[in-house]
mmCIF file of C-alpha atoms and ligand atoms in Angstrom:
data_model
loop_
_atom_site.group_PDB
_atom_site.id
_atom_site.type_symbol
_atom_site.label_atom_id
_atom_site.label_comp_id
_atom_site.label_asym_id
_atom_site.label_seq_id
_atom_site.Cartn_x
_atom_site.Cartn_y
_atom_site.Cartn_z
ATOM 1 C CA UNK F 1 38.725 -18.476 -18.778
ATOM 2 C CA UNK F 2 35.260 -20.219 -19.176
ATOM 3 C CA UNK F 3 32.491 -17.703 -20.436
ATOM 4 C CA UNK F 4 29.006 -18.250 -19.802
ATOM 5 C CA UNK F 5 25.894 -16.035 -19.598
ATOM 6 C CA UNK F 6 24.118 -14.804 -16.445
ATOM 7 C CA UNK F 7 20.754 -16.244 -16.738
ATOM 8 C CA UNK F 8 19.391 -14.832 -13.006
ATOM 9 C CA UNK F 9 19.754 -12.073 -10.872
ATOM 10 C CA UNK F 10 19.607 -13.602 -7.360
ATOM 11 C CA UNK F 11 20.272 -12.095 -4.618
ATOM 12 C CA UNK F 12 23.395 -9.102 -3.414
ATOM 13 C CA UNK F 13 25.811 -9.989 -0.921
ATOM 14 C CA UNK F 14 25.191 -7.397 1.675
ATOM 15 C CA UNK F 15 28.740 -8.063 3.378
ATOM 16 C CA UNK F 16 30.703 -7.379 0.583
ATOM 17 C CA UNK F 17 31.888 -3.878 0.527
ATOM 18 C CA UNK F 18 31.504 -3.436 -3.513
ATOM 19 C CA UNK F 19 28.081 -5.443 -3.691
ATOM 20 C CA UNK F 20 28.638 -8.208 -4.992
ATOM 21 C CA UNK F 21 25.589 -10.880 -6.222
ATOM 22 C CA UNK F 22 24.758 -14.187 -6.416
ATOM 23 C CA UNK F 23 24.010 -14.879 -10.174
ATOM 24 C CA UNK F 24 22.892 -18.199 -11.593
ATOM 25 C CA UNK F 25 24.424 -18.713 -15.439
ATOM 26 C CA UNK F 26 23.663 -21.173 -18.579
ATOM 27 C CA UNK F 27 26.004 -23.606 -17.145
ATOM 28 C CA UNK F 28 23.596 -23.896 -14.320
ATOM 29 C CA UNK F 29 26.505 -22.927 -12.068
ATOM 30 C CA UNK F 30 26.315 -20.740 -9.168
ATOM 31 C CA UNK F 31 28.469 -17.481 -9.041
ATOM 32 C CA UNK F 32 29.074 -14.689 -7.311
ATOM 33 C CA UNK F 33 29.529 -11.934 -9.576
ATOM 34 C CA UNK F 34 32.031 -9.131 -9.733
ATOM 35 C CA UNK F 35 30.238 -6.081 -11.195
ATOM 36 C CA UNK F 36 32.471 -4.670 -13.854
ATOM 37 C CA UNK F 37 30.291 -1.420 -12.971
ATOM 38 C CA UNK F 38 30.949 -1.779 -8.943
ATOM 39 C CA UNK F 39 32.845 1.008 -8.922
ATOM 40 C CA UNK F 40 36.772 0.125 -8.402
ATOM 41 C CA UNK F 41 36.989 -0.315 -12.301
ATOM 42 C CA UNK F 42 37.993 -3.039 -14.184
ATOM 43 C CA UNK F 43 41.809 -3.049 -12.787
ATOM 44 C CA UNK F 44 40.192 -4.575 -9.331
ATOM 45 C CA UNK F 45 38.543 -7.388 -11.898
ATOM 46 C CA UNK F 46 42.248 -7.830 -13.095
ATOM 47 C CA UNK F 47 43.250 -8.192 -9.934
ATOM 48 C CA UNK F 48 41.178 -10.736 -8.692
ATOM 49 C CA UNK F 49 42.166 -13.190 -12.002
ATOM 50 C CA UNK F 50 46.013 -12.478 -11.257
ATOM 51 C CA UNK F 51 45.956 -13.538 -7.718
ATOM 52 C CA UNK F 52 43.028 -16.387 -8.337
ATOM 53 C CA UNK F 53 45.678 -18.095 -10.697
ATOM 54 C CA UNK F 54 48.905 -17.263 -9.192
ATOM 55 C CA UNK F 55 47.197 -18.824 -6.063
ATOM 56 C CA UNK F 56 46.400 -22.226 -8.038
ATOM 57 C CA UNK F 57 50.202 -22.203 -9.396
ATOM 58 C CA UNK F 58 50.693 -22.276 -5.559
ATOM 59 C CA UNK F 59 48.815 -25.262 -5.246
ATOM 60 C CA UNK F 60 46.274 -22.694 -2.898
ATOM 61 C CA UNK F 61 42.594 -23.751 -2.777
ATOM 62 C CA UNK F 62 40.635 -20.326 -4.271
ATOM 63 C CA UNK F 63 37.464 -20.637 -6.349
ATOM 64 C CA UNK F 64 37.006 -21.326 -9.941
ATOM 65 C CA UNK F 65 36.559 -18.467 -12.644
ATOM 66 C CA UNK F 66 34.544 -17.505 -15.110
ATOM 67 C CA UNK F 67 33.508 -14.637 -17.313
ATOM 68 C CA UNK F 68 30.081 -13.741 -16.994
ATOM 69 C CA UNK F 69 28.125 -11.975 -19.530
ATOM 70 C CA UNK F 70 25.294 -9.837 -18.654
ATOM 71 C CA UNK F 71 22.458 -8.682 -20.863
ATOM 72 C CA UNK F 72 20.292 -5.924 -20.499
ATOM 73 C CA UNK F 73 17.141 -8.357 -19.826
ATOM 74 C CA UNK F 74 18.936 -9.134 -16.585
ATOM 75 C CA UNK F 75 18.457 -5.501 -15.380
ATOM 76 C CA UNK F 76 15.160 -4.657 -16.839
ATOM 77 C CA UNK F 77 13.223 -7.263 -14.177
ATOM 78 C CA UNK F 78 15.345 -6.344 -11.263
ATOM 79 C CA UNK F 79 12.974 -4.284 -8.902
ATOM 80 C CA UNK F 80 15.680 -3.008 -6.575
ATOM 81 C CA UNK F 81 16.527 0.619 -7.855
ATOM 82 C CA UNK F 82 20.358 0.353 -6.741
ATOM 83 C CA UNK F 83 20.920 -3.125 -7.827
ATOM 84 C CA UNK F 84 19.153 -2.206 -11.682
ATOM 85 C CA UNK F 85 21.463 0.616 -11.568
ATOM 86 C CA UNK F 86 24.919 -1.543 -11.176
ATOM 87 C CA UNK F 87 23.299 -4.340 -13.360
ATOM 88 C CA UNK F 88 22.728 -1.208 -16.244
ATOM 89 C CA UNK F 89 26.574 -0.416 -15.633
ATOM 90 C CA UNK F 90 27.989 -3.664 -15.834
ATOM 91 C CA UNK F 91 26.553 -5.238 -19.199
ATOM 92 C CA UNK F 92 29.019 -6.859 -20.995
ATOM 93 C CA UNK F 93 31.638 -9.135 -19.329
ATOM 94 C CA UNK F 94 31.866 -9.562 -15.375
ATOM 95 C CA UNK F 95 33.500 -11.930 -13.031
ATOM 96 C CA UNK F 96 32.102 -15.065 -12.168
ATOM 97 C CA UNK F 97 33.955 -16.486 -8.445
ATOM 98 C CA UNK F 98 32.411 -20.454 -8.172
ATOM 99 C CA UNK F 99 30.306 -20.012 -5.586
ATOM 100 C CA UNK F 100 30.973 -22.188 -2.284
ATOM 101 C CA UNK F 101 27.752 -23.529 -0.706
ATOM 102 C CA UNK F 102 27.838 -24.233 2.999
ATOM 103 C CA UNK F 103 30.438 -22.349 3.003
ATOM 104 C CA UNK F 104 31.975 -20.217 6.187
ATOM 105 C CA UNK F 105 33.969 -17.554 7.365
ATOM 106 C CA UNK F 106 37.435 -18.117 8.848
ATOM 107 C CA UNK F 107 37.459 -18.043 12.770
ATOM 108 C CA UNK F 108 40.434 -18.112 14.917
ATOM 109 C CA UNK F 109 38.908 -21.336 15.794
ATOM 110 C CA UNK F 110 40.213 -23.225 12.743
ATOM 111 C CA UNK F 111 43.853 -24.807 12.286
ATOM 112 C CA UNK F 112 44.976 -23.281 9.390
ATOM 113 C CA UNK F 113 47.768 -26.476 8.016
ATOM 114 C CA UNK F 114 51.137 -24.414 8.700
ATOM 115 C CA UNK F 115 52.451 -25.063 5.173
ATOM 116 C CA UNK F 116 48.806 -23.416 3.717
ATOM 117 C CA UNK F 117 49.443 -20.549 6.271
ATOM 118 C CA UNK F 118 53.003 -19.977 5.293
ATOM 119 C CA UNK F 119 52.228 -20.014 1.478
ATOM 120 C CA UNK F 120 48.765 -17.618 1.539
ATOM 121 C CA UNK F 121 50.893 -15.141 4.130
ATOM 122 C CA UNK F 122 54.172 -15.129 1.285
ATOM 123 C CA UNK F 123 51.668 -15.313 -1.367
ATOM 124 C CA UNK F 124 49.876 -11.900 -0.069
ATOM 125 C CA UNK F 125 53.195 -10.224 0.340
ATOM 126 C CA UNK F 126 53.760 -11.303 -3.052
ATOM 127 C CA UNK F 127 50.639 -9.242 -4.507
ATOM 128 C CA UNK F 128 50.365 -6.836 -1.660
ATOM 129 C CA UNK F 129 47.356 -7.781 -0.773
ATOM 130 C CA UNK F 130 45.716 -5.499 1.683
ATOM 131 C CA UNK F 131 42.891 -7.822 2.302
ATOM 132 C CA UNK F 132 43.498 -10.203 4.458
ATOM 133 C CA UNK F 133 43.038 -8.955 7.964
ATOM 134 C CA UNK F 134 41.244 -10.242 10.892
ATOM 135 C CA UNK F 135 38.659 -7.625 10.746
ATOM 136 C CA UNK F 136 37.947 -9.234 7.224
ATOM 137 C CA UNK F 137 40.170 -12.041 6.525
ATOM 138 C CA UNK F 138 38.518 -13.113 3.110
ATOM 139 C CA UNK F 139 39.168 -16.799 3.658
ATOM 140 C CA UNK F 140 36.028 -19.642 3.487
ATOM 141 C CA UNK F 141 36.183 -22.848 5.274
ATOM 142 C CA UNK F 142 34.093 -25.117 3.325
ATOM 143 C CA UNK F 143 34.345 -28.822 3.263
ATOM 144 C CA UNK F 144 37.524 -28.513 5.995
ATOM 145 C CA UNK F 145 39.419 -26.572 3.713
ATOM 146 C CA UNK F 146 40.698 -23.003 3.403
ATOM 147 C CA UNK F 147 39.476 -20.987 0.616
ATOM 148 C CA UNK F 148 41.477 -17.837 -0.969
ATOM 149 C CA UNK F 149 39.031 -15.063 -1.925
ATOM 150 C CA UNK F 150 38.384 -11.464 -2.841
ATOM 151 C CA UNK F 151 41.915 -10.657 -4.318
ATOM 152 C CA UNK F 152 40.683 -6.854 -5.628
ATOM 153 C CA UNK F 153 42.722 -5.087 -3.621
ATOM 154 C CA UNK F 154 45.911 -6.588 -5.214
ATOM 155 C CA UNK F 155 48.584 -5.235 -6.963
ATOM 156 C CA UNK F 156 47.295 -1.551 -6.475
ATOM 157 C CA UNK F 157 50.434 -0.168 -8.277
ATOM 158 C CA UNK F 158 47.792 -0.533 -11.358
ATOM 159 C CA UNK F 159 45.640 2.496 -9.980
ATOM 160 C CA UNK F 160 48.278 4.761 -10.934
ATOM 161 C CA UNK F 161 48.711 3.832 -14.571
ATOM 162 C CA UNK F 162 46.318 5.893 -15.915
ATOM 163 C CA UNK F 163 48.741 8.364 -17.324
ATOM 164 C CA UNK F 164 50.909 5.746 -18.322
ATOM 165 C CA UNK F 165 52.890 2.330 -16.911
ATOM 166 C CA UNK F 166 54.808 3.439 -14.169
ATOM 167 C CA UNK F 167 58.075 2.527 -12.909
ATOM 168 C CA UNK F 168 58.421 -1.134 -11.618
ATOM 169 C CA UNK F 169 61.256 -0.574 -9.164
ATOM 170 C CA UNK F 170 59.040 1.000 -6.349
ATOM 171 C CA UNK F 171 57.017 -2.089 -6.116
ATOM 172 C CA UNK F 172 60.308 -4.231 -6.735
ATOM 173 C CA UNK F 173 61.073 -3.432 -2.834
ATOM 174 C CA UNK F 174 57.752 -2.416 -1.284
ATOM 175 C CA UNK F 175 57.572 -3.579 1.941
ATOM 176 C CA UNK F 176 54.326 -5.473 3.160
ATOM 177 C CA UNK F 177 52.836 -4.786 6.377
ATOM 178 C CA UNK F 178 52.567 -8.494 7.528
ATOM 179 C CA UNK F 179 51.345 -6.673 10.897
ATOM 180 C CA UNK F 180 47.395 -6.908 9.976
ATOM 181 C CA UNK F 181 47.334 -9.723 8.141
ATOM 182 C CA UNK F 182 45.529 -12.543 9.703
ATOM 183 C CA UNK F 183 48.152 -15.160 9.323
ATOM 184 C CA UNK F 184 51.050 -12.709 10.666
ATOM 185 C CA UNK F 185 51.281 -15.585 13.429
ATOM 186 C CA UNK F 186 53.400 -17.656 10.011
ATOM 187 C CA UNK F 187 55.850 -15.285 8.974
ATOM 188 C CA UNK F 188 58.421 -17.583 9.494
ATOM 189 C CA UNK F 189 56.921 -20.244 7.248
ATOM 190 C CA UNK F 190 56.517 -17.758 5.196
ATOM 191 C CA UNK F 191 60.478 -16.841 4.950
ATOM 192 C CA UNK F 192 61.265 -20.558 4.869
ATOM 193 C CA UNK F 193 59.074 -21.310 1.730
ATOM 194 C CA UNK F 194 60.110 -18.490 -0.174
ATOM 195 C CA UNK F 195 62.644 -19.562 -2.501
ATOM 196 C CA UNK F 196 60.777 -22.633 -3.344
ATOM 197 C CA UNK F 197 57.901 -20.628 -4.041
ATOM 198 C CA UNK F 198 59.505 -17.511 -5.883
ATOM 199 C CA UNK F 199 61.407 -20.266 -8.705
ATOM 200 C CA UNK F 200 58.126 -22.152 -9.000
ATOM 201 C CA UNK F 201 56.558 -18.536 -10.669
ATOM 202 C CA UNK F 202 59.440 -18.158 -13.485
ATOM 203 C CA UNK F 203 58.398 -16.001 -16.436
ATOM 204 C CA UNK F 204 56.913 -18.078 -18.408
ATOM 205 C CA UNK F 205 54.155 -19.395 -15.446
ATOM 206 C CA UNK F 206 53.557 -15.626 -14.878
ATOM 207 C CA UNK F 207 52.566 -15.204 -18.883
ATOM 208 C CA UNK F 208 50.307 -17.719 -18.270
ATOM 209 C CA UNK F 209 48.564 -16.165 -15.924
ATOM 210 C CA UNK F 210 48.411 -12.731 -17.459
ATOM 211 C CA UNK F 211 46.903 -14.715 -20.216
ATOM 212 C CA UNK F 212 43.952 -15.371 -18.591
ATOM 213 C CA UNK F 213 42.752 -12.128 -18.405
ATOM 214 C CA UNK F 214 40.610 -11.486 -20.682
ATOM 215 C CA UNK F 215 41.874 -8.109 -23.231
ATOM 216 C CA UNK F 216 38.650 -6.406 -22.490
ATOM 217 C CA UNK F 217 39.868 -5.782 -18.840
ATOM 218 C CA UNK F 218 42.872 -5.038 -19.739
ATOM 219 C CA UNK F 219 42.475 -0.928 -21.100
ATOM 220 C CA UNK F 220 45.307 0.676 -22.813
ATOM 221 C CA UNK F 221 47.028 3.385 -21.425
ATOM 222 C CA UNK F 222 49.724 5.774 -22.768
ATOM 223 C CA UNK F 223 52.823 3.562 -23.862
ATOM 224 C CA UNK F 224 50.212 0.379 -23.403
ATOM 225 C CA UNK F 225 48.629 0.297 -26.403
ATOM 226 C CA UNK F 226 46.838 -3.029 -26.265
ATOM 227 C CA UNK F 227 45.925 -5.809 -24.147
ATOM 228 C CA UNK F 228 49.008 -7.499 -24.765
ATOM 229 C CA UNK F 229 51.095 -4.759 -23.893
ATOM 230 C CA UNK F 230 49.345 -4.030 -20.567
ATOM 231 C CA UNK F 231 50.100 -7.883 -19.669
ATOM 232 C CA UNK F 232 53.559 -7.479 -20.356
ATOM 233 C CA UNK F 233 53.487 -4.688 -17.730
ATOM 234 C CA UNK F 234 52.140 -6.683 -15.100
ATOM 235 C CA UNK F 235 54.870 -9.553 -15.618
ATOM 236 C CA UNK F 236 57.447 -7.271 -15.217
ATOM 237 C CA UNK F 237 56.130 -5.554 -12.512
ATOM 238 C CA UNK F 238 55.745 -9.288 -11.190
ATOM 239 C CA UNK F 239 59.533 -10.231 -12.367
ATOM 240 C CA UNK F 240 60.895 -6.858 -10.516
ATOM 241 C CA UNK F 241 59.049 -8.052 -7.218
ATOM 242 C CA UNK F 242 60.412 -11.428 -7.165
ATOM 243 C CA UNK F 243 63.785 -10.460 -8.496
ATOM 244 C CA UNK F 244 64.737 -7.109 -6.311
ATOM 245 C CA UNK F 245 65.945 -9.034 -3.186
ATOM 246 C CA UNK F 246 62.432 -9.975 -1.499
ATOM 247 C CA UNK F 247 62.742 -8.002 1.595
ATOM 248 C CA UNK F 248 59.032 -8.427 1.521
ATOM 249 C CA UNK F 249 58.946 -11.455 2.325
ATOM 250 C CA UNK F 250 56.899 -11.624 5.991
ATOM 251 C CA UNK F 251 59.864 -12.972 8.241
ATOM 252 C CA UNK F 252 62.815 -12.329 6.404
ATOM 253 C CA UNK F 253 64.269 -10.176 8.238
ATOM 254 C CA UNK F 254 63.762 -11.456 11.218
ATOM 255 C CA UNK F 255 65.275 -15.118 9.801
HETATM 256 N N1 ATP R 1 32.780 -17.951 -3.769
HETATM 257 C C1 ATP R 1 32.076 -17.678 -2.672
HETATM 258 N N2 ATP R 1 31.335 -18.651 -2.076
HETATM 259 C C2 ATP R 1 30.618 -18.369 -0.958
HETATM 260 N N3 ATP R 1 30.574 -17.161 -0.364
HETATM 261 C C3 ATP R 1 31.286 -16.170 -0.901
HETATM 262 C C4 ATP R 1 32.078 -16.372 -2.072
HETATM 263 N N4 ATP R 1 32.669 -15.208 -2.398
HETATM 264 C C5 ATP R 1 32.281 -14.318 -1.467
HETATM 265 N N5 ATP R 1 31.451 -14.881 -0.573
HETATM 266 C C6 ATP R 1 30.831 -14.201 0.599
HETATM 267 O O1 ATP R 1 30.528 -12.864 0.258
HETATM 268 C C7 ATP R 1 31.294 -11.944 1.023
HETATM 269 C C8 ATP R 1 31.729 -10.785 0.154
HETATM 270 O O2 ATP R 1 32.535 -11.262 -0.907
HETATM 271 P P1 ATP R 1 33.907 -10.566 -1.260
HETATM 272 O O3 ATP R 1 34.731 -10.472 -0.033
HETATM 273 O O4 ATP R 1 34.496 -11.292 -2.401
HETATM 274 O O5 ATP R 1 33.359 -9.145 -1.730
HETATM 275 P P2 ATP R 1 33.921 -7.666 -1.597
HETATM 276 O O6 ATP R 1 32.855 -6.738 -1.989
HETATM 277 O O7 ATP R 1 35.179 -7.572 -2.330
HETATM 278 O O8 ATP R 1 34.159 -7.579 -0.049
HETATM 279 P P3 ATP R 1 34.908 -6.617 0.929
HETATM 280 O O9 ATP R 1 35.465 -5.492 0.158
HETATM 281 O O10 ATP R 1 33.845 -6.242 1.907
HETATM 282 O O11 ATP R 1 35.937 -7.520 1.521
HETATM 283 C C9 ATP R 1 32.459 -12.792 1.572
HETATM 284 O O12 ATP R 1 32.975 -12.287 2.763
HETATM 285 C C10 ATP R 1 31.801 -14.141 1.758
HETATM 286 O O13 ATP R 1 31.061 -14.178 2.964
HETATM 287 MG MG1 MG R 2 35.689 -9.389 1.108
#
């Protein structure tokens, strides 16, 4: 991933539920920044990378990446008491999503392409993605487009690794609640582009994408001694899913 430095403190997102800002950076690009202090911990900033390039492999419109450095200057001219606080807490390396100008939210309004539905619905099953509901559907229209976003609450099976990596068979055949999701309407796109989509993510794609991430995100835990080590447990948790029979897949069963 691109790194460049945060060069403004803008403005925070008051939607977003972990307060995200807008942040200008030395590129003279426009982000919105992940705070690797918001809170979730840096396995939510792990997420977001995974699912941001797993949806490009997809050929999924999501916006670009960076890493975005913060220094302490940034912090010591921000007035707002709450916002200086989670600047103090997140010097160091943060996320960086492109940010989309003119941009809006998705409304029931918009025709969603059925072969874009059918690949974000299997590609949220995928990742158990939580986040995709009508009540907050984290998709942006912008230029007639859909636009993946917010992918942090993604492969939670990472939340319980602090003791160790855990068992990838669980999450092999989790189901996914395709009930909530706001594309639930595609499940059967979803079922019929599954085993194109499945053999396009073959082991070697999903090392690529775990190599994105940069090692200071990734934190070892017992038996996952280094960055390295912690990717390799996220491709096989991602191998197990896509290789344990994909009753996950939204429609499947019904198929
Ligand atoms: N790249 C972007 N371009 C334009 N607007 C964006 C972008 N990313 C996020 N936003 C806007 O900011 C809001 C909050 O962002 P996001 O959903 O990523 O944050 P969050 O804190 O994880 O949110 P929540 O937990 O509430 O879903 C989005 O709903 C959207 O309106
Ligand atoms: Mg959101």
């Amino acid at each position: 991933m691109k790194q460049v430095r945060a060069t403004r403190y803008v403005t925070p997102l008051r939607e977003g539920g972990s307060l995200p800002g807008i942040v200008e950076a030395d590129d003279l690009g426009t982000y919105v920044c992940k705070f690797r202090g918001a809170g979730q911990g840096l396995p939510v900033l792990v997420a977001e990378v995974v699912v941001s390039e797993l949806a490009l492999r997809l050929d999924l419109r999501t916006p670009r990446l960076v890493v975005l450095e913060l220094e302490p200057a940034i912090a010591r001219y921000e007035a707002d008491e709450e916002v200086q606080d989670l600047l103090n807490a997140s010097l160091g390396l943060n996320l960086g999503v492109d940010f989309l100008p003119g941009s809006f939210g998705f409304d029931p309004t918009f025709q969603v392409a059925p072969d874009i539905a059918a690949r974000t619905l299997w590609l949220d099953a995928f990742v158990a993605n939580v986040d995709r509901s009508w009540r907050n559907p984290n998709l942006l229209v912008w230029h007639g487009d859909l636009w993946l976003i917010d992918h942090g609450a993604s492969l939670y099976f990472h939340h319980a690794w602090s003791g160790g990596i855990t068992d990838p068979a669980r999450f092999a055949v989790q189901p996914y609640d395709v009930g909530d999701h706001v594309l639930a309407a595609h499940a059967s796109g979803a079922a019929a582009v599954d085993a194109e989509l499945a053999a396009r993510l073959d082991t070697s794609v999903l090392e690529e994408v775990l190599a994105q991430v940069p090692d200071m995100w990734l934190e070892p835990r017992p038996g996952a001694d280094s960055p390295d080590d912690v990717r390799a447990a996220y491709v096989a948790f991602l191998r197990a899913r896509l290789e344990g029979g994909r009753a996950w897949v939204p429609g499947r069963a019904a198929a």
